[in-house]
XYZ file of C-alpha atoms in Angstrom:
367
model
C -44.103 -40.108 47.504
C -44.605 -41.454 51.194
C -42.554 -44.427 49.500
C -39.487 -42.369 48.035
C -38.492 -41.432 51.243
C -37.695 -44.648 53.225
C -34.514 -46.902 52.915
C -33.408 -47.698 49.495
C -34.368 -51.265 48.509
C -30.483 -53.279 48.624
C -31.274 -52.578 52.594
C -34.515 -53.745 53.070
C -35.716 -57.188 54.236
C -36.514 -59.553 51.926
C -40.248 -59.308 53.465
C -40.591 -55.584 53.643
C -42.729 -55.349 50.223
C -44.802 -57.436 51.470
C -45.764 -55.890 55.217
C -45.784 -53.023 52.625
C -48.447 -54.083 50.547
C -50.460 -55.262 54.368
C -49.939 -52.525 56.285
C -50.729 -49.821 53.235
C -54.144 -52.328 52.721
C -55.263 -51.290 56.975
C -53.996 -47.788 57.571
C -56.952 -45.849 57.169
C -57.657 -41.868 55.373
C -57.505 -40.315 58.414
C -54.060 -41.394 59.162
C -52.662 -41.913 55.563
C -53.387 -38.254 55.749
C -51.085 -37.441 58.957
C -48.454 -39.211 57.299
C -48.193 -36.653 54.536
C -49.175 -33.661 56.588
C -46.343 -35.103 58.631
C -44.063 -35.411 55.766
C -45.210 -31.926 53.954
C -44.327 -30.142 57.355
C -40.931 -31.050 57.742
C -40.208 -30.252 54.060
C -41.495 -26.957 55.255
C -39.412 -24.599 55.072
C -39.809 -22.981 59.284
C -37.882 -19.381 57.722
C -37.403 -19.870 54.198
C -35.342 -18.153 52.121
C -37.304 -16.268 49.614
C -36.718 -13.444 46.801
C -37.068 -9.877 46.717
C -39.862 -10.101 45.249
C -42.140 -12.082 47.724
C -44.130 -9.997 50.735
C -45.117 -11.814 53.500
C -48.373 -11.468 54.466
C -50.403 -12.814 57.783
C -53.827 -12.693 58.728
C -55.656 -12.879 62.278
C -55.373 -16.466 62.666
C -51.915 -17.411 62.486
C -52.167 -17.766 58.214
C -49.610 -16.548 56.316
C -48.984 -15.692 52.113
C -46.894 -15.073 50.275
C -47.289 -12.577 47.256
C -45.304 -13.310 44.218
C -45.238 -9.832 42.043
C -44.232 -11.252 38.579
C -43.226 -9.680 35.296
C -45.551 -11.394 32.857
C -42.283 -12.347 30.314
C -39.776 -12.700 32.393
C -37.467 -15.714 33.058
C -37.019 -14.985 36.637
C -40.188 -15.013 37.561
C -40.750 -18.237 36.877
C -37.587 -19.379 38.986
C -39.041 -16.609 41.793
C -42.495 -18.872 41.842
C -40.987 -22.702 41.725
C -37.927 -21.384 44.390
C -41.367 -19.944 46.480
C -43.865 -23.359 46.303
C -40.859 -25.908 46.583
C -39.484 -23.513 49.933
C -43.284 -22.553 51.854
C -45.350 -25.450 50.665
C -48.156 -24.506 50.795
C -51.728 -25.398 51.346
C -53.139 -23.027 48.661
C -51.622 -21.715 45.238
C -54.181 -18.480 44.335
C -52.655 -16.490 40.219
C -53.904 -13.516 38.643
C -56.467 -14.912 36.103
C -59.682 -15.713 35.628
C -61.856 -18.902 34.014
C -61.746 -16.908 30.848
C -58.133 -17.048 30.422
C -57.802 -20.315 31.642
C -56.331 -22.468 28.951
C -53.075 -20.865 28.926
C -52.541 -23.003 31.765
C -53.414 -26.518 29.954
C -50.892 -24.852 26.398
C -47.854 -25.934 25.989
C -44.748 -22.993 25.233
C -44.824 -23.351 21.196
C -48.967 -23.888 21.207
C -49.338 -20.348 23.059
C -46.420 -18.236 21.426
C -48.486 -18.909 18.109
C -51.690 -18.656 19.222
C -50.318 -14.606 20.623
C -48.882 -14.536 17.383
C -51.955 -14.621 15.542
C -54.874 -12.348 15.833
C -57.940 -12.901 13.067
C -61.045 -12.161 12.208
C -61.986 -15.433 14.026
C -60.901 -14.040 16.573
C -61.815 -10.678 16.702
C -65.934 -12.091 16.278
C -65.153 -14.467 19.221
C -64.362 -11.975 21.750
C -66.881 -9.118 20.441
C -69.750 -12.357 20.914
C -68.418 -12.564 24.455
C -67.811 -8.976 25.218
C -70.047 -6.888 23.340
C -68.443 -4.979 20.644
C -66.561 -2.131 22.553
C -64.898 -4.675 25.446
C -64.462 -6.994 22.423
C -62.545 -4.232 20.035
C -60.926 -2.935 23.100
C -59.660 -6.380 23.892
C -58.276 -7.406 20.614
C -56.509 -4.228 20.567
C -54.403 -5.326 24.009
C -54.178 -8.591 22.146
C -52.196 -6.984 19.534
C -50.087 -5.376 22.457
C -49.114 -8.535 23.884
C -48.468 -10.106 20.511
C -46.242 -7.576 19.693
C -44.567 -7.928 23.055
C -44.601 -11.467 22.168
C -42.553 -11.071 19.165
C -39.712 -8.746 20.305
C -39.179 -11.878 23.042
C -40.529 -14.606 21.472
C -41.425 -15.344 24.833
C -46.071 -16.430 25.664
C -47.445 -14.550 28.415
C -48.153 -15.971 31.253
C -45.341 -18.748 31.837
C -45.468 -17.339 35.738
C -48.606 -18.850 36.413
C -48.001 -22.985 34.117
C -44.506 -23.081 36.401
C -46.928 -22.509 39.307
C -49.643 -24.745 38.333
C -46.978 -27.225 37.774
C -45.132 -26.949 41.309
C -48.412 -26.999 43.103
C -49.329 -30.333 41.562
C -46.101 -31.743 43.438
C -47.020 -30.081 47.217
C -49.317 -32.910 48.933
C -53.132 -31.579 49.444
C -51.899 -27.994 47.862
C -55.759 -26.062 45.850
C -54.941 -24.503 42.826
C -57.356 -21.236 42.701
C -58.425 -18.349 40.011
C -58.025 -15.598 41.850
C -59.048 -12.380 39.206
C -62.192 -10.624 37.988
C -63.848 -12.341 34.979
C -61.281 -9.944 32.121
C -65.190 -9.775 30.988
C -66.475 -7.682 33.837
C -63.091 -6.275 33.775
C -63.371 -4.842 29.899
C -66.737 -3.493 30.334
C -66.175 -1.230 33.648
C -63.111 -0.342 31.995
C -64.777 1.366 28.439
C -68.199 2.576 31.056
C -65.483 4.090 32.611
C -63.754 6.388 29.110
C -65.067 9.254 27.458
C -65.503 9.292 24.035
C -62.453 10.585 23.280
C -60.517 9.026 25.852
C -61.112 6.164 24.195
C -60.088 7.282 20.608
C -57.039 7.994 22.104
C -56.294 4.949 23.647
C -57.565 2.962 20.977
C -54.810 5.085 18.103
C -52.381 4.279 21.196
C -52.961 0.476 20.975
C -53.293 0.630 17.707
C -49.501 2.327 16.517
C -47.238 0.434 18.933
C -44.119 0.186 17.675
C -41.352 0.726 19.905
C -38.907 -2.251 20.329
C -39.310 -4.149 24.014
C -36.330 -5.416 25.345
C -36.125 -8.590 28.732
C -34.526 -5.343 30.010
C -37.229 -3.149 30.057
C -39.388 -6.958 31.091
C -37.311 -7.523 34.227
C -37.162 -3.749 34.748
C -41.250 -3.559 35.794
C -40.279 -6.021 39.126
C -38.821 -3.131 40.450
C -40.857 -1.414 42.453
C -40.387 2.217 42.610
C -39.041 2.233 38.323
C -43.243 0.679 38.229
C -44.802 3.098 40.403
C -43.180 6.056 38.052
C -45.022 4.081 34.833
C -48.182 4.068 36.860
C -48.348 7.635 38.073
C -48.207 8.197 34.147
C -50.317 6.097 33.688
C -52.772 7.030 36.445
C -52.013 10.906 35.062
C -53.264 10.208 31.293
C -56.459 7.609 31.910
C -57.586 8.197 35.760
C -60.635 6.345 35.298
C -58.867 2.918 33.538
C -56.349 2.513 36.202
C -58.548 2.937 38.547
C -60.738 0.069 36.714
C -57.945 -1.857 35.312
C -55.666 -2.163 38.662
C -56.836 -0.647 41.917
C -60.631 -2.330 41.710
C -58.692 -5.795 40.096
C -55.992 -4.931 43.321
C -59.374 -5.285 45.833
C -60.800 -8.965 44.020
C -57.441 -10.292 44.796
C -56.626 -9.201 47.795
C -60.591 -10.593 48.888
C -59.357 -13.644 46.937
C -56.189 -14.280 48.897
C -58.034 -13.447 51.750
C -60.161 -16.512 51.449
C -57.622 -18.738 50.526
C -56.256 -17.862 53.646
C -58.708 -19.374 55.842
C -58.160 -21.863 58.433
C -57.719 -25.336 57.389
C -59.692 -27.615 58.698
C -57.738 -31.255 60.115
C -59.588 -34.565 59.264
C -61.445 -36.307 62.370
C -61.544 -40.367 62.378
C -64.912 -39.531 63.861
C -67.957 -37.840 64.354
C -67.298 -37.323 67.475
C -63.936 -36.539 67.414
C -63.617 -32.213 67.837
C -62.813 -30.227 64.890
C -58.782 -28.984 64.836
C -57.877 -26.017 62.366
C -54.848 -25.348 61.880
C -53.289 -21.965 60.460
C -52.702 -22.040 56.237
C -49.938 -20.795 54.107
C -50.749 -19.899 50.810
C -48.633 -18.070 47.733
C -49.826 -15.613 45.383
C -48.480 -15.167 42.345
C -50.207 -11.999 40.747
C -48.017 -9.271 38.800
C -45.923 -6.761 40.180
C -48.582 -3.364 39.786
C -51.236 -5.116 42.114
C -48.418 -6.659 45.013
C -49.084 -2.033 45.920
C -52.796 -2.165 46.284
C -52.819 -5.668 48.053
C -50.128 -4.587 50.429
C -53.142 -1.501 51.030
C -55.925 -3.532 51.094
C -54.829 -6.399 52.374
C -56.230 -4.844 56.523
C -59.916 -3.337 55.205
C -63.062 -5.252 55.010
C -64.464 -6.109 51.423
C -67.187 -6.006 49.539
C -66.495 -7.273 45.602
C -69.928 -7.159 44.758
C -69.614 -3.409 43.842
C -66.470 -4.198 41.304
C -68.812 -7.119 40.253
C -71.776 -4.756 38.582
C -71.704 -3.576 34.877
C -72.815 -0.238 34.736
C -75.134 0.278 31.740
C -73.669 1.768 27.867
C -72.869 5.668 28.561
C -74.419 8.121 25.721
C -70.303 8.180 24.926
C -69.572 4.546 24.300
C -73.829 4.765 22.472
C -71.987 7.359 20.300
C -68.807 5.380 19.457
C -70.313 1.752 18.775
C -72.785 3.814 16.151
C -69.844 5.165 14.036
C -67.805 1.837 14.971
C -71.156 0.100 13.223
C -71.613 2.455 10.820
C -67.893 2.702 9.764
C -68.070 -1.032 8.562
C -71.286 -1.429 7.109
C -69.807 1.757 4.734
C -66.954 -0.172 4.120
C -68.597 -2.848 2.780
C -71.499 -0.793 0.823
C -68.014 0.753 -0.663
C -67.180 -2.195 -1.021
C -70.218 -4.354 -2.801
C -70.555 -0.666 -5.110
C -66.783 -0.941 -6.328
C -68.136 -4.865 -6.802
C -70.908 -3.825 -9.117
C -69.642 -1.728 -10.865
C -66.813 -3.708 -11.593
C -69.386 -6.654 -12.968
C -71.325 -4.297 -15.111
C -68.037 -2.981 -17.247
C -66.939 -6.129 -17.667
C -70.351 -7.634 -18.771
C -70.956 -4.442 -20.996
C -67.235 -4.697 -22.381
C -67.869 -8.100 -23.949
C -68.881 -8.491 -27.889
C -72.349 -10.090 -27.150
C -72.860 -7.431 -24.532
C -72.431 -4.777 -27.613
C -73.907 -6.734 -30.271
C -77.532 -7.264 -28.131
C -76.938 -3.198 -27.237
C -76.521 -2.370 -30.503
C -79.601 -4.326 -32.228
C -80.839 -2.586 -29.497
C -81.089 1.040 -30.274
C -81.009 -0.057 -33.752
C -84.745 -1.198 -33.043
C -85.363 1.781 -30.727
C -84.422 4.203 -33.674
C -86.835 2.853 -36.531
C -89.830 2.974 -33.495
């Protein structure tokens, strides 16, 4: 990038490349850092023109955090993310992903679209192995919902995160952080919070979700008033689920954004040179539903230890797990019985078997 800005080759003197080569060999790492940092600062807009979906937050030491509220299946959200990163030239980009979902950053849109639509037995086994029976089944039901939206819109989820990843790589010295709580912890805490009948009701609702979804419906999720109304309906029906899936993750995301917003230490030419720090600029990319919670928690002292623990399974959870296992084994047993019954009937219908049985009957009648 340092070589892209100077005069064009037609205006440069003939010995220009040799001088540039000589300078580049003699320049120190600290000087190179300073040059690139200065270029970054010049490109950074002091009064950035930001989309309406961006919320600006600050820290006591002067760091700035720009939270982009997105809808996960929205083209305009992708544009909002790109524009924000280009305008503010951040030091850190934080996205609402954890290490268990980081693969979506590396896949292309076509592969993701195919993956999202295909829910098979292998994926179910992997989810159960990773998260346990209950959490694994719940994860697959939520994947079914995602697949339903993917099929309706023809768009793979996580486009705004992939755009954030691409844009962050273009900004000098920009770090990329995963800011969401690990998904197994979220699922296990969510399952533990629900009663037996709530689990049945939720699973039933997810299994039979078939309402059509349009791109206009997705864009409505970026409007705070409509989103708050949807959240209120969810809280009314599943308050504990809202607490574990939304409110606790609001706290976790806020904590990670504040960690990313710590001041940046500038490089030193020598050990004797005093340490110098500058405020950080951070861009956070999260679902619009998390923005109010992040704003609410921003000035609070946060401790994430409590929301990272996984409670032991409740009695209702054990019962539900037993019912699921009993149903699966019952179906398998019935299947084996039916296969065995048909096999016996087939063997007995064969002429050789009938002849053998007739001889056996004659022998027994003689005795």
